[in-house]
mmCIF file of C-alpha atoms and ligand atoms in Angstrom:
data_model
loop_
_atom_site.group_PDB
_atom_site.id
_atom_site.type_symbol
_atom_site.label_atom_id
_atom_site.label_comp_id
_atom_site.label_asym_id
_atom_site.label_seq_id
_atom_site.Cartn_x
_atom_site.Cartn_y
_atom_site.Cartn_z
ATOM 1 C CA MET A 29 0.088 0.011 0.504
ATOM 2 C CA SER A 30 1.167 3.412 -0.711
ATOM 3 C CA HIS A 31 0.904 6.213 1.606
ATOM 4 C CA GLY A 32 1.434 9.691 1.177
ATOM 5 C CA PHE A 33 4.287 11.896 1.467
ATOM 6 C CA ASP A 34 3.496 13.068 5.346
ATOM 7 C CA THR A 35 2.603 9.904 6.061
ATOM 8 C CA LEU A 36 5.770 8.260 5.137
ATOM 9 C CA ALA A 37 7.975 11.191 6.874
ATOM 10 C CA ILE A 38 6.260 10.076 9.965
ATOM 11 C CA HIS A 39 6.423 6.334 9.659
ATOM 12 C CA ALA A 40 8.499 5.007 6.842
ATOM 13 C CA GLY A 41 11.225 3.230 8.448
ATOM 14 C CA GLN A 42 10.627 4.540 12.342
ATOM 15 C CA ASP A 43 8.057 1.341 13.342
ATOM 16 C CA PRO A 44 7.766 0.774 17.088
ATOM 17 C CA GLU A 45 10.787 -0.648 18.399
ATOM 18 C CA ALA A 46 9.808 -4.297 18.852
ATOM 19 C CA ARG A 47 10.968 -5.221 22.405
ATOM 20 C CA THR A 48 9.589 -2.085 24.223
ATOM 21 C CA GLY A 49 7.401 -0.511 21.904
ATOM 22 C CA ALA A 50 9.155 2.696 21.922
ATOM 23 C CA VAL A 51 6.844 4.729 19.862
ATOM 24 C CA ILE A 52 10.455 6.564 18.803
ATOM 25 C CA PRO A 53 13.359 5.053 17.163
ATOM 26 C CA PRO A 54 16.144 4.614 19.834
ATOM 27 C CA ILE A 55 19.539 6.373 19.507
ATOM 28 C CA TYR A 56 22.039 3.321 19.623
ATOM 29 C CA GLN A 57 24.420 5.136 20.668
ATOM 30 C CA THR A 58 27.299 2.141 20.427
ATOM 31 C CA SER A 59 30.136 1.513 18.385
ATOM 32 C CA THR A 60 29.851 -2.624 18.462
ATOM 33 C CA TYR A 61 27.282 -5.377 19.275
ATOM 34 C CA ALA A 62 27.462 -8.190 20.735
ATOM 35 C CA GLN A 63 27.692 -11.350 18.674
ATOM 36 C CA ASP A 64 25.429 -14.995 19.516
ATOM 37 C CA ALA A 65 28.669 -16.897 17.746
ATOM 38 C CA VAL A 66 31.408 -16.273 15.656
ATOM 39 C CA GLY A 67 30.443 -15.272 11.844
ATOM 40 C CA ALA A 68 26.944 -14.657 13.414
ATOM 41 C CA PRO A 69 26.178 -10.866 14.225
ATOM 42 C CA ARG A 70 22.530 -10.521 15.368
ATOM 43 C CA LEU A 71 20.148 -9.163 12.740
ATOM 44 C CA GLY A 72 23.522 -8.359 11.024
ATOM 45 C CA TYR A 73 24.626 -5.290 13.065
ATOM 46 C CA GLU A 74 28.708 -6.000 14.170
ATOM 47 C CA TYR A 75 30.057 -2.367 13.962
ATOM 48 C CA SER A 76 28.305 1.034 14.104
ATOM 49 C CA ARG A 77 29.943 2.179 10.830
ATOM 50 C CA SER A 78 28.755 -0.445 8.723
ATOM 51 C CA GLY A 79 25.397 -0.537 10.039
ATOM 52 C CA ASN A 80 23.805 1.195 13.217
ATOM 53 C CA PRO A 81 19.908 0.722 14.275
ATOM 54 C CA THR A 82 19.269 4.460 14.114
ATOM 55 C CA ARG A 83 21.070 5.262 11.034
ATOM 56 C CA ASP A 84 18.535 2.663 9.098
ATOM 57 C CA ALA A 85 15.859 4.532 10.501
ATOM 58 C CA LEU A 86 17.019 7.618 8.319
ATOM 59 C CA GLN A 87 18.137 5.909 6.082
ATOM 60 C CA GLU A 88 15.067 3.861 5.331
ATOM 61 C CA CYS A 89 12.900 7.377 5.502
ATOM 62 C CA LEU A 90 15.156 9.336 2.874
ATOM 63 C CA ALA A 91 14.713 6.454 0.582
ATOM 64 C CA ALA A 92 10.885 6.310 1.101
ATOM 65 C CA LEU A 93 10.479 10.310 0.647
ATOM 66 C CA GLU A 94 12.540 10.355 -2.079
ATOM 67 C CA GLY A 95 11.322 7.507 -3.896
ATOM 68 C CA GLY A 96 14.063 5.241 -4.425
ATOM 69 C CA PRO A 97 15.235 1.888 -3.428
ATOM 70 C CA VAL A 98 18.205 2.870 -1.126
ATOM 71 C CA GLY A 99 19.174 5.816 1.308
ATOM 72 C CA LEU A 100 22.299 6.625 2.584
ATOM 73 C CA ALA A 101 23.129 8.773 5.188
ATOM 74 C CA PHE A 102 26.206 10.758 5.894
ATOM 75 C CA ALA A 103 28.504 12.927 8.013
ATOM 76 C CA SER A 104 27.740 16.422 6.542
ATOM 77 C CA GLY A 105 26.371 17.253 2.590
ATOM 78 C CA LEU A 106 29.955 17.510 1.410
ATOM 79 C CA ALA A 107 30.855 13.710 3.092
ATOM 80 C CA ALA A 108 27.702 12.417 0.655
ATOM 81 C CA GLU A 109 29.186 13.942 -2.360
ATOM 82 C CA ASP A 110 32.111 12.742 -2.021
ATOM 83 C CA THR A 111 31.758 9.268 -1.263
ATOM 84 C CA LEU A 112 29.576 9.537 -4.308
ATOM 85 C CA LEU A 113 32.116 10.824 -6.955
ATOM 86 C CA ARG A 114 35.072 8.275 -5.533
ATOM 87 C CA THR A 115 32.535 5.628 -6.387
ATOM 88 C CA VAL A 116 31.429 6.341 -9.331
ATOM 89 C CA CYS A 117 34.204 8.484 -10.896
ATOM 90 C CA LYS A 118 38.133 7.297 -11.385
ATOM 91 C CA PRO A 119 41.173 9.896 -12.542
ATOM 92 C CA GLY A 120 40.723 10.857 -15.888
ATOM 93 C CA ASP A 121 36.849 10.543 -15.711
ATOM 94 C CA HIS A 122 34.895 14.535 -16.821
ATOM 95 C CA VAL A 123 32.054 15.598 -14.914
ATOM 96 C CA VAL A 124 29.715 18.924 -15.584
ATOM 97 C CA ILE A 125 29.164 20.797 -12.931
ATOM 98 C CA PRO A 126 26.756 23.295 -12.433
ATOM 99 C CA ASP A 127 27.728 27.628 -13.249
ATOM 100 C CA ASP A 128 25.934 28.460 -10.256
ATOM 101 C CA ALA A 129 26.415 25.688 -7.054
ATOM 102 C CA TYR A 130 27.028 25.961 -3.123
ATOM 103 C CA GLY A 131 30.512 27.121 -3.152
ATOM 104 C CA GLY A 132 31.585 24.136 -0.781
ATOM 105 C CA THR A 133 30.504 21.886 -4.046
ATOM 106 C CA TYR A 134 32.321 23.993 -6.489
ATOM 107 C CA ARG A 135 36.023 23.631 -3.963
ATOM 108 C CA LEU A 136 35.395 20.002 -3.740
ATOM 109 C CA PHE A 137 35.598 19.457 -7.726
ATOM 110 C CA ALA A 138 38.184 21.833 -8.243
ATOM 111 C CA ARG A 139 40.722 22.084 -5.383
ATOM 112 C CA VAL A 140 40.121 18.411 -4.194
ATOM 113 C CA ALA A 141 38.848 16.383 -7.076
ATOM 114 C CA GLU A 142 40.429 17.991 -9.877
ATOM 115 C CA ARG A 143 43.909 17.511 -7.734
ATOM 116 C CA TRP A 144 42.665 14.020 -7.864
ATOM 117 C CA GLY A 145 42.647 13.630 -11.396
ATOM 118 C CA LEU A 146 38.817 14.504 -12.076
ATOM 119 C CA ASP A 147 38.188 17.131 -14.883
ATOM 120 C CA TYR A 148 35.156 19.416 -14.697
ATOM 121 C CA THR A 149 33.272 21.568 -16.973
ATOM 122 C CA PRO A 150 30.936 24.401 -15.363
ATOM 123 C CA ALA A 151 27.571 24.979 -17.276
ATOM 124 C CA LYS A 152 24.730 26.673 -16.796
ATOM 125 C CA VAL A 153 22.197 23.966 -15.396
ATOM 126 C CA SER A 154 19.170 26.194 -16.829
ATOM 127 C CA ASP A 155 19.945 25.335 -20.479
ATOM 128 C CA PRO A 156 20.236 21.692 -21.752
ATOM 129 C CA ASP A 157 21.627 23.011 -24.916
ATOM 130 C CA ALA A 158 24.577 24.356 -22.827
ATOM 131 C CA ILE A 159 25.171 20.992 -20.663
ATOM 132 C CA ARG A 160 25.222 18.895 -23.832
ATOM 133 C CA ALA A 161 27.949 20.946 -25.641
ATOM 134 C CA ALA A 162 29.873 20.379 -21.807
ATOM 135 C CA VAL A 163 29.155 16.445 -21.632
ATOM 136 C CA GLU A 164 31.798 14.690 -23.324
ATOM 137 C CA PRO A 165 30.274 11.386 -24.046
ATOM 138 C CA GLY A 166 32.305 8.214 -23.008
ATOM 139 C CA ARG A 167 34.249 10.473 -20.766
ATOM 140 C CA THR A 168 31.828 11.744 -18.350
ATOM 141 C CA ARG A 169 30.379 9.976 -15.975
ATOM 142 C CA ILE A 170 28.311 12.497 -13.878
ATOM 143 C CA VAL A 171 26.347 15.335 -15.222
ATOM 144 C CA TRP A 172 25.773 17.382 -11.600
ATOM 145 C CA VAL A 173 23.277 19.771 -11.006
ATOM 146 C CA GLU A 174 21.363 21.682 -8.226
ATOM 147 C CA THR A 175 17.881 22.837 -8.955
ATOM 148 C CA PRO A 176 17.148 25.681 -7.289
ATOM 149 C CA THR A 177 20.726 26.660 -7.399
ATOM 150 C CA ASN A 178 22.269 28.150 -4.581
ATOM 151 C CA PRO A 179 21.944 30.800 -4.519
ATOM 152 C CA LEU A 180 20.749 32.225 -7.775
ATOM 153 C CA LEU A 181 17.655 29.912 -8.150
ATOM 154 C CA GLY A 182 18.465 28.819 -11.441
ATOM 155 C CA ILE A 183 16.268 25.614 -12.339
ATOM 156 C CA ALA A 184 17.201 23.110 -14.228
ATOM 157 C CA ASP A 185 14.674 20.509 -16.144
ATOM 158 C CA ILE A 186 15.608 17.703 -14.289
ATOM 159 C CA ALA A 187 13.866 15.330 -17.185
ATOM 160 C CA ALA A 188 15.740 16.751 -20.227
ATOM 161 C CA LEU A 189 19.055 16.748 -18.199
ATOM 162 C CA ALA A 190 18.179 12.954 -17.391
ATOM 163 C CA GLY A 191 17.844 12.656 -21.158
ATOM 164 C CA VAL A 192 20.859 14.861 -21.655
ATOM 165 C CA ALA A 193 23.072 12.553 -19.610
ATOM 166 C CA HIS A 194 21.633 9.610 -20.427
ATOM 167 C CA ASP A 195 22.846 9.891 -24.126
ATOM 168 C CA ALA A 196 25.875 10.143 -22.965
ATOM 169 C CA GLY A 197 26.546 7.554 -20.750
ATOM 170 C CA ALA A 198 26.247 9.610 -17.955
ATOM 171 C CA LEU A 199 24.444 9.658 -14.370
ATOM 172 C CA LEU A 200 22.412 13.010 -13.520
ATOM 173 C CA VAL A 201 23.045 13.982 -10.532
ATOM 174 C CA VAL A 202 20.781 15.614 -8.673
ATOM 175 C CA ASP A 203 21.393 18.058 -5.593
ATOM 176 C CA ASN A 204 17.821 18.677 -3.987
ATOM 177 C CA THR A 205 18.428 20.737 -1.026
ATOM 178 C CA PHE A 206 16.758 23.731 -1.975
ATOM 179 C CA ALA A 207 13.865 21.909 -2.490
ATOM 180 C CA SER A 208 13.483 19.141 -0.429
ATOM 181 C CA PRO A 209 11.740 16.100 -0.919
ATOM 182 C CA TYR A 210 8.270 17.047 -0.133
ATOM 183 C CA LEU A 211 8.469 19.735 -3.008
ATOM 184 C CA GLN A 212 10.336 17.635 -5.584
ATOM 185 C CA GLN A 213 11.342 14.085 -6.362
ATOM 186 C CA PRO A 214 14.447 14.220 -9.218
ATOM 187 C CA ILE A 215 13.791 10.579 -9.140
ATOM 188 C CA ALA A 216 10.639 10.387 -10.718
ATOM 189 C CA HIS A 217 11.919 12.646 -13.202
ATOM 190 C CA GLY A 218 14.617 10.683 -14.279
ATOM 191 C CA ALA A 219 17.666 11.287 -11.971
ATOM 192 C CA ASP A 220 19.837 8.455 -10.995
ATOM 193 C CA VAL A 221 20.899 10.067 -7.347
ATOM 194 C CA VAL A 222 19.645 12.527 -5.075
ATOM 195 C CA VAL A 223 22.189 14.560 -3.058
ATOM 196 C CA HIS A 224 21.003 16.430 -0.128
ATOM 197 C CA SER A 225 22.851 18.241 2.929
ATOM 198 C CA THR A 226 20.040 17.485 5.915
ATOM 199 C CA THR A 227 21.461 19.735 7.415
ATOM 200 C CA LYS A 228 18.988 22.094 5.647
ATOM 201 C CA TYR A 229 15.480 22.076 5.381
ATOM 202 C CA ILE A 230 15.290 18.260 6.092
ATOM 203 C CA GLY A 231 17.081 18.553 9.608
ATOM 204 C CA GLY A 232 14.917 21.780 10.077
ATOM 205 C CA HIS A 233 16.049 23.130 12.687
ATOM 206 C CA SER A 234 19.641 24.325 12.647
ATOM 207 C CA ASP A 235 21.022 21.851 15.477
ATOM 208 C CA VAL A 236 22.771 19.291 12.881
ATOM 209 C CA VAL A 237 24.992 18.336 10.091
ATOM 210 C CA GLY A 238 24.629 15.972 7.915
ATOM 211 C CA GLY A 239 23.856 14.622 4.328
ATOM 212 C CA ALA A 240 21.915 12.090 2.305
ATOM 213 C CA LEU A 241 22.308 10.110 -0.795
ATOM 214 C CA VAL A 242 19.245 8.531 -2.596
ATOM 215 C CA ALA A 243 19.665 5.920 -5.358
ATOM 216 C CA ALA A 244 17.682 5.136 -8.606
ATOM 217 C CA ASP A 245 18.775 1.828 -8.767
ATOM 218 C CA ALA A 246 19.124 -0.506 -6.422
ATOM 219 C CA ALA A 247 23.025 -1.918 -7.666
ATOM 220 C CA LEU A 248 24.276 1.609 -7.544
ATOM 221 C CA GLY A 249 22.959 1.996 -4.096
ATOM 222 C CA GLU A 250 24.697 -1.147 -3.007
ATOM 223 C CA GLU A 251 28.215 -0.070 -5.088
ATOM 224 C CA LEU A 252 27.193 3.215 -2.707
ATOM 225 C CA ARG A 253 26.586 1.745 0.429
ATOM 226 C CA TYR A 254 30.203 -0.531 0.223
ATOM 227 C CA HIS A 255 31.985 2.618 -0.270
ATOM 228 C CA GLN A 256 29.854 4.285 2.833
ATOM 229 C CA ASN A 257 31.585 1.731 4.628
ATOM 230 C CA ALA A 258 34.932 1.721 3.484
ATOM 231 C CA MET A 259 34.993 5.749 2.833
ATOM 232 C CA GLY A 260 33.788 5.965 6.857
ATOM 233 C CA ALA A 261 31.637 9.371 6.611
ATOM 234 C CA ILE A 262 28.699 8.137 8.632
ATOM 235 C CA ASN A 263 26.322 10.374 10.202
ATOM 236 C CA GLY A 264 26.309 9.179 13.488
ATOM 237 C CA PRO A 265 23.270 7.920 15.836
ATOM 238 C CA PHE A 266 22.287 11.152 17.652
ATOM 239 C CA ASP A 267 22.832 13.211 14.482
ATOM 240 C CA ALA A 268 20.627 10.792 12.655
ATOM 241 C CA TRP A 269 18.015 10.809 15.240
ATOM 242 C CA LEU A 270 17.788 14.718 15.225
ATOM 243 C CA THR A 271 17.306 14.700 11.690
ATOM 244 C CA LEU A 272 14.722 12.018 11.877
ATOM 245 C CA ARG A 273 12.574 14.118 14.080
ATOM 246 C CA GLY A 274 12.292 17.249 11.820
ATOM 247 C CA ILE A 275 11.577 15.201 8.759
ATOM 248 C CA LYS A 276 8.350 14.467 10.384
ATOM 249 C CA THR A 277 7.276 17.913 10.046
ATOM 250 C CA LEU A 278 9.195 18.661 6.586
ATOM 251 C CA GLY A 279 5.935 18.679 5.058
ATOM 252 C CA VAL A 280 4.227 21.607 6.906
ATOM 253 C CA ARG A 281 7.194 23.104 7.853
ATOM 254 C CA MET A 282 7.932 23.395 4.160
ATOM 255 C CA ASP A 283 4.128 24.639 3.767
ATOM 256 C CA ARG A 284 4.706 27.379 5.478
ATOM 257 C CA HIS A 285 8.063 28.135 4.030
ATOM 258 C CA CYS A 286 6.572 28.727 1.075
ATOM 259 C CA ASP A 287 3.876 30.517 2.540
ATOM 260 C CA ASN A 288 6.089 32.803 4.074
ATOM 261 C CA ALA A 289 8.584 33.503 0.666
ATOM 262 C CA GLU A 290 5.764 33.855 -1.525
ATOM 263 C CA ARG A 291 4.602 37.193 0.512
ATOM 264 C CA ILE A 292 8.395 38.388 1.076
ATOM 265 C CA ALA A 293 9.141 37.680 -2.839
ATOM 266 C CA ALA A 294 6.304 40.085 -3.461
ATOM 267 C CA TYR A 295 7.135 42.566 -0.985
ATOM 268 C CA LEU A 296 10.261 42.688 -2.336
ATOM 269 C CA ASP A 297 9.038 42.362 -6.243
ATOM 270 C CA GLY A 298 9.134 46.572 -6.981
ATOM 271 C CA HIS A 299 10.919 48.053 -3.647
ATOM 272 C CA ALA A 300 12.871 51.099 -4.626
ATOM 273 C CA LYS A 301 15.339 49.289 -2.544
ATOM 274 C CA VAL A 302 15.808 46.500 -4.190
ATOM 275 C CA GLY A 303 16.978 45.804 -7.925
ATOM 276 C CA GLN A 304 15.941 42.131 -9.105
ATOM 277 C CA VAL A 305 14.567 40.049 -7.336
ATOM 278 C CA ILE A 306 14.820 35.828 -7.967
ATOM 279 C CA TYR A 307 12.409 33.570 -6.372
ATOM 280 C CA PRO A 308 11.173 30.694 -8.452
ATOM 281 C CA GLY A 309 7.408 31.599 -8.031
ATOM 282 C CA LEU A 310 7.890 34.752 -9.778
ATOM 283 C CA PRO A 311 6.576 34.597 -13.531
ATOM 284 C CA ALA A 312 9.094 36.982 -14.724
ATOM 285 C CA HIS A 313 11.820 34.418 -12.834
ATOM 286 C CA PRO A 314 13.300 32.566 -16.418
ATOM 287 C CA GLY A 315 13.013 28.982 -14.619
ATOM 288 C CA HIS A 316 9.273 29.575 -13.135
ATOM 289 C CA GLU A 317 7.050 27.524 -15.733
ATOM 290 C CA VAL A 318 10.102 24.482 -15.753
ATOM 291 C CA ALA A 319 9.723 25.039 -11.668
ATOM 292 C CA ALA A 320 5.895 25.017 -11.839
ATOM 293 C CA LYS A 321 6.426 21.423 -13.490
ATOM 294 C CA GLN A 322 8.463 19.628 -11.353
ATOM 295 C CA MET A 323 8.421 21.334 -8.175
ATOM 296 C CA ARG A 324 4.485 21.038 -5.808
ATOM 297 C CA ARG A 325 5.734 24.919 -4.684
ATOM 298 C CA PHE A 326 8.846 27.155 -5.154
ATOM 299 C CA GLY A 327 10.505 26.546 -1.626
ATOM 300 C CA GLY A 328 11.636 29.137 1.277
ATOM 301 C CA MET A 329 14.985 30.461 -0.507
ATOM 302 C CA ILE A 330 14.928 34.476 -2.595
ATOM 303 C CA SER A 331 17.742 36.246 -3.575
ATOM 304 C CA PHE A 332 17.869 39.608 -4.019
ATOM 305 C CA ARG A 333 20.078 42.355 -5.555
ATOM 306 C CA ALA A 334 20.699 45.648 -3.949
ATOM 307 C CA ALA A 335 20.039 48.677 -5.436
ATOM 308 C CA GLY A 336 23.430 50.594 -3.861
ATOM 309 C CA GLY A 337 25.312 47.913 -4.368
ATOM 310 C CA GLU A 338 27.589 45.800 -2.514
ATOM 311 C CA GLU A 339 27.928 47.990 0.227
ATOM 312 C CA HIS A 340 24.290 48.539 0.599
ATOM 313 C CA ALA A 341 24.053 44.918 0.373
ATOM 314 C CA VAL A 342 26.519 44.570 3.624
ATOM 315 C CA GLU A 343 24.546 46.835 5.261
ATOM 316 C CA ILE A 344 21.109 45.282 4.874
ATOM 317 C CA CYS A 345 22.421 41.779 6.141
ATOM 318 C CA ASN A 346 23.864 43.533 9.147
ATOM 319 C CA ARG A 347 20.895 45.818 10.261
ATOM 320 C CA THR A 348 18.388 42.949 10.096
ATOM 321 C CA LYS A 349 17.232 41.814 13.412
ATOM 322 C CA LEU A 350 14.858 39.147 13.209
ATOM 323 C CA PHE A 351 17.097 37.832 10.035
ATOM 324 C CA ILE A 352 19.850 36.161 11.611
ATOM 325 C CA LEU A 353 23.247 36.932 10.250
ATOM 326 C CA ALA A 354 24.469 33.125 8.856
ATOM 327 C CA GLU A 355 25.253 30.603 6.882
ATOM 328 C CA SER A 356 23.132 27.746 6.234
ATOM 329 C CA LEU A 357 19.706 27.468 5.439
ATOM 330 C CA GLY A 358 16.169 25.340 5.989
ATOM 331 C CA GLY A 359 15.854 25.999 9.620
ATOM 332 C CA VAL A 360 12.646 27.523 11.149
ATOM 333 C CA GLU A 361 14.234 30.208 11.590
ATOM 334 C CA SER A 362 15.190 33.055 8.929
ATOM 335 C CA LEU A 363 18.755 33.608 7.852
ATOM 336 C CA ILE A 364 19.870 36.397 5.774
ATOM 337 C CA GLU A 365 23.447 36.314 4.209
ATOM 338 C CA HIS A 366 25.996 37.750 1.846
ATOM 339 C CA PRO A 367 27.050 35.201 -0.620
ATOM 340 C CA GLY A 368 30.257 36.984 -1.816
ATOM 341 C CA ARG A 369 31.783 37.316 1.174
ATOM 342 C CA MET A 370 30.041 34.151 3.265
ATOM 343 C CA THR A 371 28.869 30.774 1.712
ATOM 344 C CA HIS A 372 30.402 31.579 -1.758
ATOM 345 C CA ALA A 373 33.556 33.086 -1.256
ATOM 346 C CA SER A 374 35.643 29.879 -2.313
ATOM 347 C CA ALA A 375 34.083 30.465 -5.586
ATOM 348 C CA ALA A 376 35.771 34.357 -5.670
ATOM 349 C CA GLY A 377 37.786 34.797 -9.459
ATOM 350 C CA SER A 378 36.215 31.262 -10.556
ATOM 351 C CA PRO A 379 33.187 30.694 -13.243
ATOM 352 C CA LEU A 380 31.029 30.413 -10.134
ATOM 353 C CA GLU A 381 31.798 34.071 -8.802
ATOM 354 C CA VAL A 382 28.338 35.825 -7.125
ATOM 355 C CA PRO A 383 27.705 39.275 -7.583
ATOM 356 C CA GLY A 384 28.708 41.019 -4.464
ATOM 357 C CA ASP A 385 25.003 43.099 -4.666
ATOM 358 C CA LEU A 386 23.166 39.947 -4.208
ATOM 359 C CA VAL A 387 21.620 39.364 -0.623
ATOM 360 C CA ARG A 388 20.137 35.464 -0.131
ATOM 361 C CA LEU A 389 17.298 34.979 2.415
ATOM 362 C CA SER A 390 16.230 31.773 3.854
ATOM 363 C CA VAL A 391 12.447 32.669 5.047
ATOM 364 C CA GLY A 392 11.564 30.846 7.837
ATOM 365 C CA ILE A 393 8.290 29.645 9.690
ATOM 366 C CA GLU A 394 7.863 33.058 12.014
ATOM 367 C CA THR A 395 5.104 35.518 11.819
ATOM 368 C CA VAL A 396 5.174 36.630 8.260
ATOM 369 C CA ASP A 397 4.023 40.415 8.903
ATOM 370 C CA ASP A 398 7.458 40.447 11.653
ATOM 371 C CA LEU A 399 9.437 39.460 8.593
ATOM 372 C CA LEU A 400 8.349 42.175 6.371
ATOM 373 C CA ALA A 401 8.604 44.836 8.888
ATOM 374 C CA ASP A 402 12.132 43.421 10.062
ATOM 375 C CA LEU A 403 13.293 43.997 6.137
ATOM 376 C CA GLU A 404 11.086 47.266 5.724
ATOM 377 C CA GLN A 405 13.786 48.954 8.893
ATOM 378 C CA ALA A 406 16.856 47.349 7.184
ATOM 379 C CA LEU A 407 16.554 48.188 3.405
ATOM 380 C CA GLY A 408 17.175 51.580 4.615
HETATM 381 C C1 PLP B 529 23.013 23.104 -1.900
HETATM 382 C C2 PLP B 529 23.905 22.737 -1.631
HETATM 383 N N1 PLP B 529 24.342 21.591 -0.865
HETATM 384 C C3 PLP B 529 25.481 20.706 -0.311
HETATM 385 C C4 PLP B 529 25.970 21.371 0.924
HETATM 386 C C5 PLP B 529 26.943 20.887 1.766
HETATM 387 O O1 PLP B 529 26.228 20.691 2.490
HETATM 388 P P1 PLP B 529 26.850 20.839 3.959
HETATM 389 O O2 PLP B 529 27.192 21.339 5.033
HETATM 390 O O3 PLP B 529 26.456 19.469 4.936
HETATM 391 O O4 PLP B 529 28.290 19.117 3.867
HETATM 392 C C6 PLP B 529 25.059 22.825 0.839
HETATM 393 C C7 PLP B 529 25.455 23.519 1.935
HETATM 394 O O5 PLP B 529 25.529 24.318 2.297
HETATM 395 C C8 PLP B 529 24.199 23.605 -0.192
HETATM 396 O O6 PLP B 529 23.741 24.504 0.523
#
């Protein structure tokens, strides 16, 4: 029997515990497990890098929410990305990366994987022809996209890019962090692997760092599971438990994030102190139609250009009171940041450099009138 998203978020992988009936999966804070005999680990558990029941509960839930057979939880989003790269690619291979992406993802490709012999080409994710031109059939192993992108909220047409990647014998990897599986399920549109920083909307409370991979194909999923153990960048039991606690309310939180973001985008759009407002829910956004096709709603992230240039952008970030000046996103509290000097500083001087007048908002679930008043006083 199939269930709705919110039912899966609350129940998938989370049956009451067999021995006591505990409704919430216990935190199995153990490194190792007593074995019944040599070579006979109980229920297959032998060592917590290889398997842990709390992590298993999270992994099963993540797989159910993204609609794939295998979900895996990691120490961070970047740990998940690194495990994926080194499972699928070898030195000499090539990947296509977004021309707009989280700065740390760019740094992983440009400063770490490249040194190890992995070649990369940045291309515009909103333009399937540009991605096709960047692909080298036979050598490209991965077409990697974020959608919406961080921080410019570009929209990739997942179904179209799955076609481009598969024509070239490559995998389509979608970083679904900004949308969350509640708003978008890339596997249903043809993606091969979904990546998450669960630190963001999935955890949802800014209290835990984690990452995830969900594979569309069981064999690839098992290969990733092998590397999760072999490379060791696992999500710990307490972190898995916190993330699962957050997941239960993902759907209701996302709806409120979207309600608030829609109001704030409409307020900023046309404001005298604001230049371009970038939000996929605005009909003027170039990716609006594609987003409407593949997303349930348009998310809680908004970027905008300050009318007064870079110094004005910095002043706005320094002046808000409710919007907390901080990196990260996706928690219940609203955050503001200056990508050029904060989250994306590692992309300075690269093709992924972001405009200096850009401000990024992670719109939380507070009372929206309070958020609007805070922005009004901060815009100056
Ligand atoms: C879109 C996106 N992907 C991946 C990451 C990396 O995740 P983590 O910080 O959990 O390593 C981030 C972090 O901000 C992100 O925004």
